[in-house]
Tab-separated table of C-alpha atoms in Angstrom:
chain	number	residue	atom	x	y	z
M	1	MET	CA	72.557	102.456	176.572
M	2	LEU	CA	71.481	101.570	180.160
M	3	GLU	CA	68.073	100.231	178.929
M	4	ASP	CA	69.920	98.147	176.305
M	5	SER	CA	72.218	96.597	178.919
M	6	THR	CA	69.228	95.961	181.208
M	7	ALA	CA	67.395	94.150	178.355
M	8	VAL	CA	70.496	92.189	177.455
M	9	GLU	CA	71.038	91.081	181.075
M	10	ARG	CA	67.329	90.007	181.343
M	11	ILE	CA	67.584	87.982	178.067
M	12	CYS	CA	70.862	86.382	179.151
M	13	ARG	CA	69.408	85.364	182.565
M	14	GLU	CA	66.261	83.984	180.868
M	15	ALA	CA	68.488	81.952	178.570
M	16	GLY	CA	70.287	80.406	181.521
M	17	ALA	CA	73.508	82.467	181.694
M	18	PHE	CA	75.408	81.391	184.802
M	19	GLU	CA	77.448	84.556	185.138
M	20	LEU	CA	77.218	88.140	183.822
M	21	ARG	CA	80.186	90.394	184.396
M	22	VAL	CA	80.236	94.176	183.718
M	23	ALA	CA	83.615	95.855	183.770
M	24	GLU	CA	83.740	98.571	186.406
M	25	ASP	CA	87.041	100.086	185.410
M	26	ALA	CA	89.847	100.038	182.758
M	27	GLU	CA	91.610	97.101	184.516
M	28	GLU	CA	88.514	94.920	184.527
M	29	ARG	CA	87.893	95.827	180.807
M	30	ALA	CA	91.459	94.785	179.997
M	31	ARG	CA	90.935	91.400	181.761
M	32	ILE	CA	87.708	90.727	179.808
M	33	TRP	CA	89.475	91.583	176.526
M	34	ARG	CA	92.422	89.385	177.452
M	35	GLY	CA	89.982	86.478	177.885
M	36	ARG	CA	88.393	87.181	174.445
M	37	LYS	CA	91.787	87.549	172.780
M	38	SER	CA	92.993	84.260	174.259
M	39	SER	CA	89.998	82.291	172.946
M	40	PHE	CA	91.681	81.246	169.657
M	41	ALA	CA	94.750	79.963	171.509
M	42	ALA	CA	92.515	78.081	173.878
M	43	MET	CA	90.955	76.160	170.978
M	44	GLY	CA	94.261	74.219	170.749
M	45	ARG	CA	93.257	72.490	173.989
M	46	ILE	CA	89.935	71.393	172.418
M	47	SER	CA	91.022	70.382	168.923
M	48	PRO	CA	94.363	69.664	167.314
M	49	SER	CA	93.372	71.703	164.219
M	50	TYR	CA	90.821	74.411	163.414
M	51	TYR	CA	89.783	76.396	160.408
M	52	VAL	CA	89.138	80.031	161.166
M	53	GLN	CA	86.294	81.682	159.282
M	54	ASP	CA	85.430	85.377	159.171
M	55	GLY	CA	82.021	86.565	157.968
M	56	VAL	CA	79.682	89.387	158.868
M	57	VAL	CA	75.927	89.519	159.187
M	58	PRO	CA	73.395	92.105	160.257
M	59	ARG	CA	73.225	92.018	164.064
M	60	THR	CA	69.515	91.225	163.960
M	61	LYS	CA	70.291	88.028	162.105
M	62	LEU	CA	72.879	86.688	164.617
M	63	PRO	CA	70.599	84.264	166.468
M	64	ASP	CA	69.322	82.669	163.260
M	65	VAL	CA	72.760	82.567	161.675
M	66	LEU	CA	74.244	80.851	164.723
M	67	ARG	CA	71.468	78.273	164.709
M	68	ARG	CA	72.138	77.615	161.049
M	69	ILE	CA	75.858	77.276	161.649
M	70	ASN	CA	75.201	74.719	164.398
M	71	VAL	CA	73.024	72.690	162.027
M	72	LEU	CA	75.787	72.721	159.445
M	73	GLY	CA	78.238	71.441	161.994
M	74	GLU	CA	75.893	68.460	162.721
M	75	GLU	CA	75.421	67.825	159.021
M	76	PHE	CA	79.185	67.798	158.429
M	77	GLY	CA	79.940	65.889	161.605
M	78	LEU	CA	82.357	68.586	162.834
M	79	ARG	CA	82.294	70.744	165.958
M	80	ILE	CA	82.174	74.567	165.552
M	81	ALA	CA	83.255	77.040	168.238
M	82	SER	CA	81.797	80.451	167.524
M	83	VAL	CA	83.944	83.333	168.682
M	84	PHE	CA	82.738	86.731	167.644
M	85	HIS	CA	82.180	90.412	168.489
M	86	ALA	CA	78.456	90.455	168.300
M	87	GLY	CA	78.224	94.259	168.533
M	88	ASP	CA	79.072	94.566	164.832
M	89	GLY	CA	77.784	91.237	163.598
M	90	ASN	CA	81.347	89.940	162.928
M	91	LEU	CA	81.579	86.113	163.261
M	92	HIS	CA	84.601	83.894	163.673
M	93	PRO	CA	83.327	80.371	163.607
M	94	LEU	CA	86.213	78.009	164.239
M	95	VAL	CA	85.631	74.671	162.490
M	96	LEU	CA	87.343	72.074	164.637
M	97	TYR	CA	88.922	69.028	162.957
M	98	ASP	CA	91.857	66.666	163.120
M	99	GLU	CA	94.214	66.965	160.213
M	100	ASP	CA	95.428	63.397	160.895
M	101	VAL	CA	92.019	61.961	159.973
M	102	PRO	CA	91.908	61.472	156.186
M	103	GLY	CA	89.436	63.840	154.492
M	104	GLU	CA	88.612	65.780	157.658
M	105	ALA	CA	90.541	68.905	156.621
M	106	ALA	CA	88.774	69.014	153.237
M	107	ARG	CA	85.452	68.580	155.052
M	108	ALA	CA	86.375	71.452	157.376
M	109	GLU	CA	87.123	73.687	154.433
M	110	GLU	CA	83.833	72.713	152.765
M	111	LEU	CA	81.943	73.515	155.974
M	112	ALA	CA	83.699	76.884	156.286
M	113	THR	CA	82.557	77.802	152.815
M	114	ALA	CA	78.995	76.725	153.618
M	115	ILE	CA	79.155	79.062	156.673
M	116	LEU	CA	79.966	81.939	154.282
M	117	ASP	CA	76.922	80.947	152.208
M	118	VAL	CA	74.763	81.337	155.348
M	119	CYS	CA	76.320	84.798	156.012
M	120	ILE	CA	75.537	85.920	152.379
M	121	ASP	CA	72.039	84.503	152.575
M	122	ALA	CA	71.382	86.495	155.786
M	123	GLY	CA	72.363	89.733	154.054
M	124	GLY	CA	75.933	89.727	155.255
M	125	SER	CA	79.306	89.526	153.566
M	126	LEU	CA	82.264	87.191	153.064
M	127	THR	CA	84.525	89.017	155.533
M	128	GLY	CA	84.062	91.536	158.244
M	129	GLU	CA	87.720	92.432	158.781
M	130	HIS	CA	90.258	89.882	157.564
M	131	GLY	CA	89.792	90.069	153.783
M	132	VAL	CA	89.157	87.595	151.030
M	133	GLY	CA	92.622	86.101	150.290
M	134	ALA	CA	92.669	82.822	148.357
M	135	ASP	CA	90.268	80.649	150.333
M	136	LYS	CA	87.218	82.898	149.802
M	137	ALA	CA	87.993	83.840	146.219
M	138	CYS	CA	85.602	81.157	144.834
M	139	SER	CA	82.801	82.603	146.981
M	140	MET	CA	83.152	86.142	145.487
M	141	PRO	CA	80.707	85.390	142.567
M	142	LYS	CA	78.073	84.487	145.137
M	143	LEU	CA	78.125	88.005	146.409
M	144	PHE	CA	79.188	90.097	143.411
M	145	SER	CA	78.113	90.076	139.785
M	146	GLU	CA	80.555	89.500	136.910
M	147	SER	CA	80.665	93.239	136.132
M	148	ASP	CA	81.312	93.996	139.831
M	149	LEU	CA	84.233	91.650	139.849
M	150	ALA	CA	85.586	92.959	136.522
M	151	ALA	CA	85.431	96.600	137.891
M	152	MET	CA	87.293	95.446	141.048
M	153	ALA	CA	89.903	93.648	138.970
M	154	ARG	CA	90.449	96.717	136.747
M	155	LEU	CA	90.773	98.948	139.830
M	156	ARG	CA	93.284	96.525	141.311
M	157	SER	CA	95.217	96.397	138.096
M	158	ALA	CA	95.367	100.247	138.064
M	159	PHE	CA	97.184	100.247	141.377
M	160	ASP	CA	99.176	97.094	140.809
M	161	PRO	CA	99.693	96.713	136.988
M	162	ASN	CA	102.381	94.082	137.401
M	163	GLY	CA	100.296	91.896	139.718
M	164	ILE	CA	102.894	91.685	142.482
M	165	ALA	CA	100.616	92.536	145.421
M	166	ASN	CA	99.182	89.248	146.724
M	167	PRO	CA	99.098	87.522	143.359
M	168	GLY	CA	96.436	84.923	142.960
M	169	LYS	CA	94.292	86.259	145.810
M	170	VAL	CA	90.866	87.838	146.056
M	171	PHE	CA	89.549	87.302	142.577
M	172	PRO	CA	88.290	83.924	141.424
M	173	THR	CA	90.150	82.290	138.615
M	174	PRO	CA	89.579	78.830	137.145
M	175	ARG	CA	92.692	77.553	138.760
M	176	LEU	CA	91.620	78.659	142.277
M	177	CYS	CA	88.179	77.215	141.848
M	178	GLY	CA	88.796	73.638	141.466
M	179	GLU	CA	91.108	73.010	138.524
M	180	VAL	CA	93.399	70.058	139.156
M	181	PRO	CA	96.942	70.758	140.352
M	182	GLY	CA	99.848	70.642	137.932
M	183	PRO	CA	100.861	72.689	134.929
M	184	TYR	CA	98.436	75.365	133.923
M	185	ARG	CA	95.659	74.102	131.653
M	186	THR	CA	93.209	76.484	129.918
M	187	HIS	CA	89.893	76.248	131.668
M	188	PRO	CA	86.771	75.505	129.616
M	189	LEU	CA	85.313	78.879	130.599
M	190	GLU	CA	88.363	80.632	129.235
M	191	ARG	CA	88.045	78.718	125.953
M	192	ALA	CA	84.370	79.798	125.785
M	193	GLY	CA	85.363	83.439	126.318
M	194	VAL	CA	83.418	83.603	129.571
M	195	ALA	CA	86.395	83.991	131.942
M	196	GLU	CA	89.938	85.155	131.551
M	197	ARG	CA	93.132	84.524	133.437
M	198	LEU	CA	94.547	87.762	134.863
């Protein structure tokens, strides 16, 4: 552990770190954690709106993934503030945008999905701790096969046969993945027998 922290300190100093702080006691640890836990709230001073993403990658891939995320931010013309706990490879890139600018919220969401693609490509996953929900459902087929998703849906159905626990979340359906709003319309994949509405 001591040799790891010595190596980390050397690398940080070589990279131009202006301050390194090691907690000496419980009170100092609490102050450092308070700073980390306040980071999301502090984003409100930098940007009027932000889209929180949650992905996880192997720790050895963090530098490459962070570089790729920065490149994506430049491509999309949006700033990204990366907040994470690097010890377990869990990333929380915050895509900063202004919801009053037409189209910027949609661009932020598209960028957040592209960040997940980078995580998957690096051997990671769609979520490290916060779950899939509705916004990541369309990314599930990028990580899991059709049979994987079918098995998960069956398992979920066994515990929730009436579909009352978070309906419409986690598993991709045609409606979640781009069907136009309004009354339900049968998706072409359903008509072809490739997908079904649960």
